[in-house]
Coordinates of C-alpha atoms and ligand atoms in Angstrom, one line a residue:
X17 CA -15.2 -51.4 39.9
X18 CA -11.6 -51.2 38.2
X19 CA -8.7 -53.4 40.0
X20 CA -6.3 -51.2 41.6
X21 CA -3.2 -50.6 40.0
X22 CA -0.2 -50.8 41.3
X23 CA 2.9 -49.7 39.9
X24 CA 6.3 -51.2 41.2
X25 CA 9.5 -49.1 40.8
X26 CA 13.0 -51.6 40.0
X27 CA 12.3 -55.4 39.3
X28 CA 15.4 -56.5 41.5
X29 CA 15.0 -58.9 44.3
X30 CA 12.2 -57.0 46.6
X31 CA 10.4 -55.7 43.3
X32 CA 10.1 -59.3 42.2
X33 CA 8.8 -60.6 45.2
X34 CA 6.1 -57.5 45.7
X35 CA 4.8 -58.6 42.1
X36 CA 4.4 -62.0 42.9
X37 CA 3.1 -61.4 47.0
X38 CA 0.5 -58.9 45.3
X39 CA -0.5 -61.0 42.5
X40 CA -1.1 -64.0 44.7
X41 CA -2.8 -61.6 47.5
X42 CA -5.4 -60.5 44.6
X43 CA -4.5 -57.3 46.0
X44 CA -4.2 -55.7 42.1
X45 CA -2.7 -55.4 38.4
X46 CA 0.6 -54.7 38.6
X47 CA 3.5 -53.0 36.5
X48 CA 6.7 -53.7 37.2
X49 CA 9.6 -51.1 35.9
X50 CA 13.0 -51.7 35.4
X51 CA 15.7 -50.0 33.8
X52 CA 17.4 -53.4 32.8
X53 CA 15.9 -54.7 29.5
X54 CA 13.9 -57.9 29.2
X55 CA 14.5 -58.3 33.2
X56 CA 10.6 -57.1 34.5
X57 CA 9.4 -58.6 31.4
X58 CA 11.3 -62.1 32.1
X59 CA 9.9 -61.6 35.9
X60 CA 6.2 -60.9 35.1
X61 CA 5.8 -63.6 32.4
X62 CA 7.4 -65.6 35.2
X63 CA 5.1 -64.8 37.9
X64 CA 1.9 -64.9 35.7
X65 CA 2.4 -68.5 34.4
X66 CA 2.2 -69.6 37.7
X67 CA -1.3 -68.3 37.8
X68 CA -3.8 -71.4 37.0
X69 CA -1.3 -72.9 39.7
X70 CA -1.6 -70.1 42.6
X71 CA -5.3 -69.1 41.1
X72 CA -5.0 -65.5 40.3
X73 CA -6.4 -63.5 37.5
X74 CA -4.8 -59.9 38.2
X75 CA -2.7 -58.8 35.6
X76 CA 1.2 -58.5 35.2
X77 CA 3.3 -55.9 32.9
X78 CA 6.8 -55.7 32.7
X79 CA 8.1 -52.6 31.5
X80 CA 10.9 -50.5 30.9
X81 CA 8.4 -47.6 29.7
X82 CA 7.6 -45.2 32.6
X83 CA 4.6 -44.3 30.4
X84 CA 3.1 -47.8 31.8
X85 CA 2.5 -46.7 35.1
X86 CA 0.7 -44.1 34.1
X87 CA -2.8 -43.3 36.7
X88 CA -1.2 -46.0 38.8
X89 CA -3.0 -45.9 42.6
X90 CA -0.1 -47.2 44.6
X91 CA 3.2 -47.0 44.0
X92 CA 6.3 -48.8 45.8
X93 CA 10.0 -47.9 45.0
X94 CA 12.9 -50.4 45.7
X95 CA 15.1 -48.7 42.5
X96 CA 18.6 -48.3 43.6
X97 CA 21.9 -50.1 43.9
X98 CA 21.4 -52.3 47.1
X99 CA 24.2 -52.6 49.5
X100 CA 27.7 -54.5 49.0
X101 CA 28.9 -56.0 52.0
X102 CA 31.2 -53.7 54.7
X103 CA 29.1 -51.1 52.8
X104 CA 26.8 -48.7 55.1
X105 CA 23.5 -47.9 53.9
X106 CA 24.6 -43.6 53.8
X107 CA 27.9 -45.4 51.3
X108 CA 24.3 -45.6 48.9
X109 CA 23.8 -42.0 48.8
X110 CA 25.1 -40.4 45.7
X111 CA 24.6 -43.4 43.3
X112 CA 20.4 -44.0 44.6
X113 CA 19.5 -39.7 45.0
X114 CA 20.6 -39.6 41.3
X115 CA 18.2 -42.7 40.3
X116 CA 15.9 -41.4 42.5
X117 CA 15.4 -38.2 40.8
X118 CA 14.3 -39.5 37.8
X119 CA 12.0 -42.1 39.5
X120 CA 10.2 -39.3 41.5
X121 CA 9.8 -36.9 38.0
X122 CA 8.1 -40.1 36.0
X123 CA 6.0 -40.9 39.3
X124 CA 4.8 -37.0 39.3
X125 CA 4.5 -36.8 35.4
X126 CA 2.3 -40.2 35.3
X127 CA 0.9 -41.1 38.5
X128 CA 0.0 -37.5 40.0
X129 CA -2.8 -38.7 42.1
X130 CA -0.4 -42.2 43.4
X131 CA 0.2 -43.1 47.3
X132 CA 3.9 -43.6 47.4
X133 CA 6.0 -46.5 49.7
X134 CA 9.7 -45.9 49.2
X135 CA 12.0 -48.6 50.1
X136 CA 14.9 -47.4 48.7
X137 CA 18.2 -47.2 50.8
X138 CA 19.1 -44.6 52.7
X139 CA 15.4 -45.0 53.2
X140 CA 15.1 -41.5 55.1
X141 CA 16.9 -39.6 52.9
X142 CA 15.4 -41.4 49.3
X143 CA 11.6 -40.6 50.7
X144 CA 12.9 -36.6 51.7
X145 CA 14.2 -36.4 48.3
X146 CA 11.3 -38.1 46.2
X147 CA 8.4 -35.6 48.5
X148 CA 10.6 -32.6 47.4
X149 CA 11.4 -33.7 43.8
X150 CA 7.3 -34.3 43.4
X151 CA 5.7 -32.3 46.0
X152 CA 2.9 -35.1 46.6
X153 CA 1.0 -34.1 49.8
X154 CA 3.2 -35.5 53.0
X155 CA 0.0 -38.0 53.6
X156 CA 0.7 -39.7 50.3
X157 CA 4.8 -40.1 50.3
X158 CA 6.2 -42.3 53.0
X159 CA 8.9 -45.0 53.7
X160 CA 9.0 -49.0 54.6
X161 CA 11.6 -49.8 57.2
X162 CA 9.9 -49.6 60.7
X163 CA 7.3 -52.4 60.0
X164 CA 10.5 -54.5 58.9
X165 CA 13.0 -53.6 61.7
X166 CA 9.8 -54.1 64.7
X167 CA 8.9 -57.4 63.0
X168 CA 12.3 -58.1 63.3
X169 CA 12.6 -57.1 67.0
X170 CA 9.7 -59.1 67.6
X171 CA 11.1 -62.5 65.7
X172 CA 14.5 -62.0 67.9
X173 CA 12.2 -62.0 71.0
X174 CA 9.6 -65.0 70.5
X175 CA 12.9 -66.8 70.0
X176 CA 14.3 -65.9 73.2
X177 CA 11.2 -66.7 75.0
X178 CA 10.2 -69.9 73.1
X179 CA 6.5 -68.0 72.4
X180 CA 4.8 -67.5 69.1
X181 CA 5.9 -64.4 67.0
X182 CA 2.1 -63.9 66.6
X183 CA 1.7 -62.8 70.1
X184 CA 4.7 -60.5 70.4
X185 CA 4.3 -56.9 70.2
X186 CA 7.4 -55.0 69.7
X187 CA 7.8 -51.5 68.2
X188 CA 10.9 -49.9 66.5
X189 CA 11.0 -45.6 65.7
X190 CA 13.7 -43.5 64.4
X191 CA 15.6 -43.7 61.1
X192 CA 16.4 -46.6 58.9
X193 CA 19.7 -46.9 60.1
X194 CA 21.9 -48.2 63.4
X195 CA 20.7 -45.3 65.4
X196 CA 17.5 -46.6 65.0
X197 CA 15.0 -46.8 69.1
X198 CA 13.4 -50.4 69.3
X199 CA 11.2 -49.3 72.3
X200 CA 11.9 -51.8 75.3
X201 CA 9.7 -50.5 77.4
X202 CA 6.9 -51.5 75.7
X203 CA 7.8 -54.8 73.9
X204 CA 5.2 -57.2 75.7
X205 CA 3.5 -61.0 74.8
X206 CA 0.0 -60.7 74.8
X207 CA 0.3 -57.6 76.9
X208 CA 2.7 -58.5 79.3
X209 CA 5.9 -56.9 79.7
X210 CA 9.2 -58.7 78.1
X211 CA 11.3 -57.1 80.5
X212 CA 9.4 -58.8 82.7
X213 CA 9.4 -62.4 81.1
X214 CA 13.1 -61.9 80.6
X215 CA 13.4 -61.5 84.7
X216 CA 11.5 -64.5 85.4
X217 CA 13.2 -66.7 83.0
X218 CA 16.7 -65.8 84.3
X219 CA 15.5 -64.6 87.8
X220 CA 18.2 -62.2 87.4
X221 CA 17.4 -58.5 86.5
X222 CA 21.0 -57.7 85.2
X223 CA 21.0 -60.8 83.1
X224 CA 17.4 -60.0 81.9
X225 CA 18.6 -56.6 80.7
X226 CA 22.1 -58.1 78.9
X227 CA 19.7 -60.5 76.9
X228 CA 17.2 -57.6 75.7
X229 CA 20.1 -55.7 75.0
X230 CA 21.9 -58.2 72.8
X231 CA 18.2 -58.6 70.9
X232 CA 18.2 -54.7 70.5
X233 CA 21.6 -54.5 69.1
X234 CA 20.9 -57.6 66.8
X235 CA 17.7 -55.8 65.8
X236 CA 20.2 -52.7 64.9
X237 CA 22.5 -55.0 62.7
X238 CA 20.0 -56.8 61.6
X239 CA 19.8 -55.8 57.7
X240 CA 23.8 -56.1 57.8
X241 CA 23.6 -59.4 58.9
X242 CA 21.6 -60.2 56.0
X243 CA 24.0 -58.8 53.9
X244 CA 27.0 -60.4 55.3
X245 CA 25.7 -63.8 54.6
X246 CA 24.1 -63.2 51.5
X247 CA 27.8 -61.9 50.2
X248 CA 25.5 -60.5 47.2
X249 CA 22.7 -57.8 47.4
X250 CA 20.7 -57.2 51.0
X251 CA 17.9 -58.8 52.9
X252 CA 14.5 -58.9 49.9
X253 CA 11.6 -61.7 51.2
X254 CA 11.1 -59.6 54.7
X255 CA 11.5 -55.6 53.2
X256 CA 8.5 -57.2 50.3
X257 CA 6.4 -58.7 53.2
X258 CA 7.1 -55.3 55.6
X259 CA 5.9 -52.9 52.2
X260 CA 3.3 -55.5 51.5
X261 CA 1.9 -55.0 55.2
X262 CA 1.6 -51.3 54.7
X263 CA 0.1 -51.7 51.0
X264 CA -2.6 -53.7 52.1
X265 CA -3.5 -51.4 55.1
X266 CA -3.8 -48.5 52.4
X267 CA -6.1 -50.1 49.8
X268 CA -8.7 -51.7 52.3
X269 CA -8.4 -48.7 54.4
X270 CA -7.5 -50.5 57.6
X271 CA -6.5 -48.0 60.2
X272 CA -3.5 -50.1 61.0
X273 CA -1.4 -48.5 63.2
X274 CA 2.4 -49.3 62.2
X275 CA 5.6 -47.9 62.3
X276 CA 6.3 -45.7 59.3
X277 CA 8.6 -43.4 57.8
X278 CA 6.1 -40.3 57.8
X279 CA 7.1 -36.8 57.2
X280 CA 6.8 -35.0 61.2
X281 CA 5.6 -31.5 61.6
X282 CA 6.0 -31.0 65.4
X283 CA 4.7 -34.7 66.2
X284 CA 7.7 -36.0 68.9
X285 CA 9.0 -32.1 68.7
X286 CA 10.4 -32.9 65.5
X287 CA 9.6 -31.0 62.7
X288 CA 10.4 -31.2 58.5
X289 CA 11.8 -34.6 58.8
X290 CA 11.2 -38.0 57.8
X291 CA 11.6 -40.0 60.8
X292 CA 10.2 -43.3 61.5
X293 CA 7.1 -43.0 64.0
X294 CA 3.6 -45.0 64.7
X295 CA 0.8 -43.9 61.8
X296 CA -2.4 -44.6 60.8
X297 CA -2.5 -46.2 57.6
X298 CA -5.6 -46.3 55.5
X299 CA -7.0 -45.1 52.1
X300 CA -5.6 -41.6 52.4
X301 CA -2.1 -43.0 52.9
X302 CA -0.7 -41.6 56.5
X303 CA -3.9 -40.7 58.3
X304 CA -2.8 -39.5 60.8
X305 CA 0.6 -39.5 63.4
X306 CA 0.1 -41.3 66.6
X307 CA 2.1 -39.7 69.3
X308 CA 3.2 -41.5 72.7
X309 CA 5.2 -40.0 75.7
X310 CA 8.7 -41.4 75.7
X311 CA 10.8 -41.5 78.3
X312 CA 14.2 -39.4 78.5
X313 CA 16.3 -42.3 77.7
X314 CA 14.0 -42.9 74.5
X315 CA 13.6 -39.0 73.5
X316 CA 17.7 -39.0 73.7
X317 CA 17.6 -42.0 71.0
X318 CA 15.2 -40.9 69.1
X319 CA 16.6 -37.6 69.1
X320 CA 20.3 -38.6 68.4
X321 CA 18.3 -40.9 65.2
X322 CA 17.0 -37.7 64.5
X323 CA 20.1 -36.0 64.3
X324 CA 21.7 -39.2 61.8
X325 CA 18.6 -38.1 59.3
X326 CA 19.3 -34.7 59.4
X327 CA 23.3 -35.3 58.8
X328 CA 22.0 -37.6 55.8
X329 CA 19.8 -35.2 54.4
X330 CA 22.3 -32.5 54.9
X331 CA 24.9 -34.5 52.8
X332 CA 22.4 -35.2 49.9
X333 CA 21.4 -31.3 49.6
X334 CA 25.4 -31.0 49.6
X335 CA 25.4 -33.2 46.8
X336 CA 23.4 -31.6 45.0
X337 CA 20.2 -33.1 45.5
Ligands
LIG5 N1 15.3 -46.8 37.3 C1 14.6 -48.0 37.6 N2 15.2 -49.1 38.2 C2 16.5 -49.0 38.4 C3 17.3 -47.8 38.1 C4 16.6 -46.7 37.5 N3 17.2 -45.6 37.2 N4 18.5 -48.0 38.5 C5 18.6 -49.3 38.9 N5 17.4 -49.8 38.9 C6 17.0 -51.2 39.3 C7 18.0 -52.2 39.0 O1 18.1 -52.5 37.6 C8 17.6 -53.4 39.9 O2 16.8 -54.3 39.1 O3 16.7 -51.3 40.6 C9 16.7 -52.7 40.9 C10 17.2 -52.9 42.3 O4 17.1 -54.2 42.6 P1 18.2 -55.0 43.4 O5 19.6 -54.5 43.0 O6 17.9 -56.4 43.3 O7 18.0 -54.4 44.9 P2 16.9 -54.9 45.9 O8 17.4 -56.0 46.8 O9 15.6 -55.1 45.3 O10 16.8 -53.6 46.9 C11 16.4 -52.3 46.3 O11 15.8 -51.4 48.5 O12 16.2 -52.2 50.6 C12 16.6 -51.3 49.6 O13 19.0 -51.2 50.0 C13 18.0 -51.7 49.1 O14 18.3 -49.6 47.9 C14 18.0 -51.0 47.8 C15 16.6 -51.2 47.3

């Protein structure tokens, strides 16, 4: 049976580290595309003579041809301008919809039958405009940023609680931005609730909710505070990991259920947007929507996310776009 190929849009910081997490994952032969001459091709022979050392035999192409990616199965997008510090992710707008465009016409013209993971900032906006430029079913087009902001939530709370990551379970909806819902109510070790932990730890309810609130805000901030201390280009090892997650749950067909930016059609009462929600992910890309009952504090975020998605999209079609 062929390898799977996989085709890797910009070979910047995340695309470098996808090639070199799926090459040494076995999980397929990759191409990586950049617009910048010699730079996937430097990155790729890089990668590869590393092979003998981290024993993989997939193969690596750096490219600045889209014909390369042509009957690719998987496809993951980080092209774009990343963000400058004091920048928002919404200042990315004009500058990534116009690189986007041309990504989305090459994905349709050479990888038609492709499952699609944007990563591209404004996330929500970048995967709306790459499903209308191409018109790929909604189950095959979808975004990377709730498997990265919950693993984030998560890390912020086995810190506070001294407890493995492994064992928290923490779960962030909405858009890819600060209006983003981490879901309190359900964030729980090993099944039991954090609110909870939090109270017996301080044995102070007031205090327990100041704490979670602080790790909900951090969560918010958290892909600024990256970029503050970075001072060049945005947060790269955990956005690869978070895409890498998804990717894998695809091509073994794993049923994983994880937060993703999926295309809603009545699922939450939201309909025609790309909104961040729990999906089953497995060989036909976004199986299937998993819907919950939130409660009216969590509708009213996740609505009021919804409305920052709907302002973003608004201002690309404005644009032009
Ligand atoms: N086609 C293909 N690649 C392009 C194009 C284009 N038209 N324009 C720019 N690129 C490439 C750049 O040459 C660069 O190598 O996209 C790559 C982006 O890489 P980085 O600048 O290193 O950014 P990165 O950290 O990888 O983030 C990429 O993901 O999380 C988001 O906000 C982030 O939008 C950004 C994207």
């Amino acid at each position: 049976m062929a390898r799977k190929k996989i085709a890797l849009i910009g070979g910047g910081q995340i695309g470098g580290v996808l090639a070199q997490l799926i090459a040494q994952k076995k999980l397929g032969d990759v191409v990586l595309y950049d617009i910048v001459e010699d730079l996937p091709q430097g990155k790729t022979l890089d990668i590869v003579e590393a092979s003998r050392v981290d024993m993989f035999d997939v193969n690596l192409k750096g490219t600045n041809d889209y014909q390369d990616i042509k009957d690719s199965d998987l496809v993951i997008i980080t092209a774009g301008l990343p963000r400058k510090p004091g920048m928002s992710r919404d200042d990315l707008l004009a500058t990534n919809a116009k690189i986007m465009q041309t990504v989305a016409e090459n994905v349709k013209k050479y990888a038609p039958n492709s499952t699609v993971i944007v990563i591209s900032n404004p996330l929500d906006a970048m995967v709306t405009l790459f499903k209308k430029i191409t018109g790929f079913p909604a189950n095959r087009v979808m975004g990377q940023a709730g498997v990265l902001d919950s693993s984030r939530f998560s890390t912020f709370i086995a810190w506070e609680l001294g407890v493995s990551v492994k064992d928290v379970n923490a779960l962030v909806l909405g858009g890819h931005g600060d209006t983003m819902v981490p879901i309190v109510r359900y964030a729980n070790v090993n099944g039991i609730p954090v609110m909870e932990l939090l109270e017996r730890k301080y044995n102070d309810k007031a205090k327990a909710k100041e704490v979670m609130e602080a790790m909900v805000n951090r969560t918010k901030m958290a892909g600024g505070e990256v970029v503050k201390l970075l001072k060049t280009g945005s947060a790269f090892y955990s956005p690869a990991s978070s895409a890498i997650a998804m990717a894998e749950a695809i091509l073994f067909d794993e049923k994983r259920i994880l937060p993703v930016c999926a295309l809603l059609n009545g699922e939450f009462g939201i309909s025609g947007y790309y909104v961040g929600v729990p999906a089953v992910l497995g060989a036909d890309g976004v199986e299937s929507i998993v819907e919950f009952t939130l409660d009216a504090e969590e509708k009213a975020a996740l609505d009021n996310s919804v409305t920052a998605v709907k302002g973003l999209v608004e201002d690309m079609t404005r644009l032009g776009f």
